[in-house]
Amino acid sequence: MPILPLTSPSYPNHNLSGTPMSVSNRVPLIFRRLHRFQQMDFELAFWQLSYLCLAPKRVYRNVYYHKQTKNTWARDDPAILILLFASLFVAAVAWSIVYSYSPLQAVRLAFVMILRDYLLIGVLSATLLWFFANRVLVSPSSHSSPTDSSVEWAYAFDVHTNAFFPLYLTLYLAQLFLLPVVLKDNWVCLLLGNTLFAQYIYGVYLGLSGMQALSLPLHLAANFFTFSSAILDTLGNIAGPIITTICELCGFVIGFPRCKTCSERVLRFIKHCIVQETDDTLIAYSSYFRSRVFSPVTATERLLNSLLSVCDHRISSSIPVIMHIAQAHVERAIEQIQHKKPPPDIDFTQHVLEDGNTISTQERVVKDVQAPAMNVPTDAQFFSRQDPTKPDVAFLKNHFYREGRVTEDQAIWILEKATALLRAEPNVLQVDAPITVCGDIHGQYYDLMKLFEVGGSPADTRYLFLGDYVDRGYFSIECVLYLWSLKIWYPDTLFLLRGNHECRHLTDYFTFKLECKHKYSERIYDACMDSFCALPLAAIMNKQFLCIHGGLSPELNTLDDIRAIDRFREPPTHGLMCDILWSDPVEDFGQEKMNESFVHNHVRGCSYFFTYQAACQFLERNNLLSIIRAHEAQDAGYRMYRKTKSTGFPSVMTIFSAPNYLDVYNNKAAVLKYESNVMNIRQFNCTPHPYWLPNFMDVFTWSLPFVGEKITDMLVAVLNTCSKEELEESDEENVVSQVAHPEEAVERRKIIKNKILAVGRMARVFALLREESEKVSELKSISGSSKLPYGTLALGTEGIKDAISGFEDARKSDIENERLPPELFDAEEAKAYLAQAQSGSLPTTPADIIESPVSPISRAVDRWGLHARHSRAGMVGKLRLGRR
């Protein structure tokens, strides 16, 4: 059983050098600092006094920190003594006012309370405890734990101080009002009197048993009890304070052992051996004995046998009769133990929250949120029972909704089966009405389920998707696998076009590749890339509308130009295939103040802006009614552009089907339903979805700023354990210490000061990281990569908040990520290119560049510059192509 704290070998508890100690060094440090008010921490002392009454264990927990920082268990701050003296003086004044004492009597009462009741009894109690602990209670040190096993006298006095303050409240304040009640002879008053003194013993017990430095063997406890009991017999009529102190020590040993079987026998022993009426002095202090025996106690068999042997010795000696008042209390306690109810069984399947609600520990707290699916489906679950050659789309829908995953072979089977169907389709599809046209999805699987609720079941509704199924959202692979499964089931009624994000370049830069590797493997990612290259590029709806992902191109004159494209490849950075995936209408579409039909698209970093004039000319040239596109987020989910003069129908329509894009745009989504020459727009809002940290970050990486801040706080606390005065003060308790030169002392203080300042700066940096970490992560979610929009961090905290405060602000903050990302090439490939450039073997004319098969870099040499950069892992190995 852990009982007493020990001094460290480095603490000067003994005079090891043989040099005589000065008188001042023998006086505890807490008394020598009584006159240094500027060094006292009254706030900490007031905190300790408060918790001594409310939760005394917290005060003793603070002893561990004091030991680690000051290398001593005892206090060195006398602030608690000053506050205790002041409290006793206030109590003396209160007693004097209530009982009409003269000023001289009031001063005398104050001195009695402070000097006799607190200091004199405290010195005596601490000395006895210190003596008995070092002689009887302390286990001898062993080779496995060769520690100094001496108990500090100053700590014994601290135990008395901690136990005395609650006693002061009850003895001098509570009894000021309860004295008429305590003096009455009935069981309620006896119970109240016992309670007033019991807390002092509890405080002493906490001080003795709260440390984890020493174990007290049971036979030593019995020996200590025997020794204390013998002193109690011999002292007899000695003054009350001495008897009180011994009773406290005996009460500690008997009152707090622990067992479940021997309570009654121990109480009977206490009844016959401890509670004795030796003379009138003991009768006067009977309340101390009553407080020891009133509470039920327990013990082990070994301790019980030792105590019973003492009982035989006590009975054989000439001992007066038992105190009748205490005997009644002991018998009542024995009766209570005999009829004590068994302890209730604790149901660990139930937990009570702070608000009082009870929840089951075997169920989810939020029951309306399903638990993620942990098992991959078997082939029997994966394939449909109606047609074993097709996947079970109903099962996959629910399985993906619960964040479930399929096996890699099953995912590959879906991708290859659908790719074969997509590869057989032409570049330009011919689709008939009725049909529902959908815009960008961007990995928002839960909103895709909402889309099918609004647009209709794929089994009964013809669908045309305009591309951008992946990236930015964190459920892209689920969207791909589910849509591709629907394509297998409904190849003639569900059509999928290619978007600008269906390529290696963007999926590597944004989140799709990372998601595939996190949830499956790079094998799945490569299969998706092969499938994306098979997607058609455009569709003619009802022979009236051109449906594409991006927009028009200066190289697009007729639909045959699209049909002539080799689509089974990665999209280039210029040309017709690039333009129909990347181009946009100009911002002031229909009110342009320019004569050009196409202008450079500075927002995308590639392709063009096309004007109202270019759109009208293309529609007239191909006898079409309108252009339906996606590619741009819209606040309302759709946008109708200026109508053509010849038909009065909008020349361009934009559809966007990802609500609350990136979880910050707060936009609506829309689908276009065309039936019986009537066009309807169906809008819908976002659906709640499971949360992922940005870029599939784990919680440990996310918490690094928080951990760093706490570590620096601890370092600052360690370095600030000694105040400036304490650093300048000589260590008076060191027996022998070599006096350092003044220059060395100044240099040492300077080094410590610099360390504190350095750690303080680190703490401020980590605090800034912690405060802005969440906002930065939100912007990373917007960007969909490990990069932030350019210049965002330079705006500070307020700039980060403003950057995500609405649709327009979110769109402006995200505009950097609408650009064509920089291209990455392996360092070895770049080295080969640079070597060829130095040797003069590279082609020089544009025609030669296009036809050269040497490297993809050579095809862009006239339009791009090379800039070396590091990969995200910090390894040199890639080159970044940046626009000149």
Coordinates of C-alpha atoms in Angstrom, one line a residue, residues 20 64 82 198 237 353 556 759 803-804 815 839:
P20 CA 28.1 21.1 10.7
Y64 CA 4.2 15.3 -7.6
I82 CA -0.1 33.6 6.1
A198 CA -13.3 13.2 11.1
N237 CA -2.8 12.0 32.3
L353 CA -23.7 11.3 -20.2
L556 CA -14.9 23.4 -84.5
V759 CA 10.4 28.3 -26.5
A803 CA -12.1 33.5 -48.3
I804 CA -14.9 31.0 -47.6
I815 CA -10.4 30.1 -59.1
S839 CA 23.5 18.6 -78.0

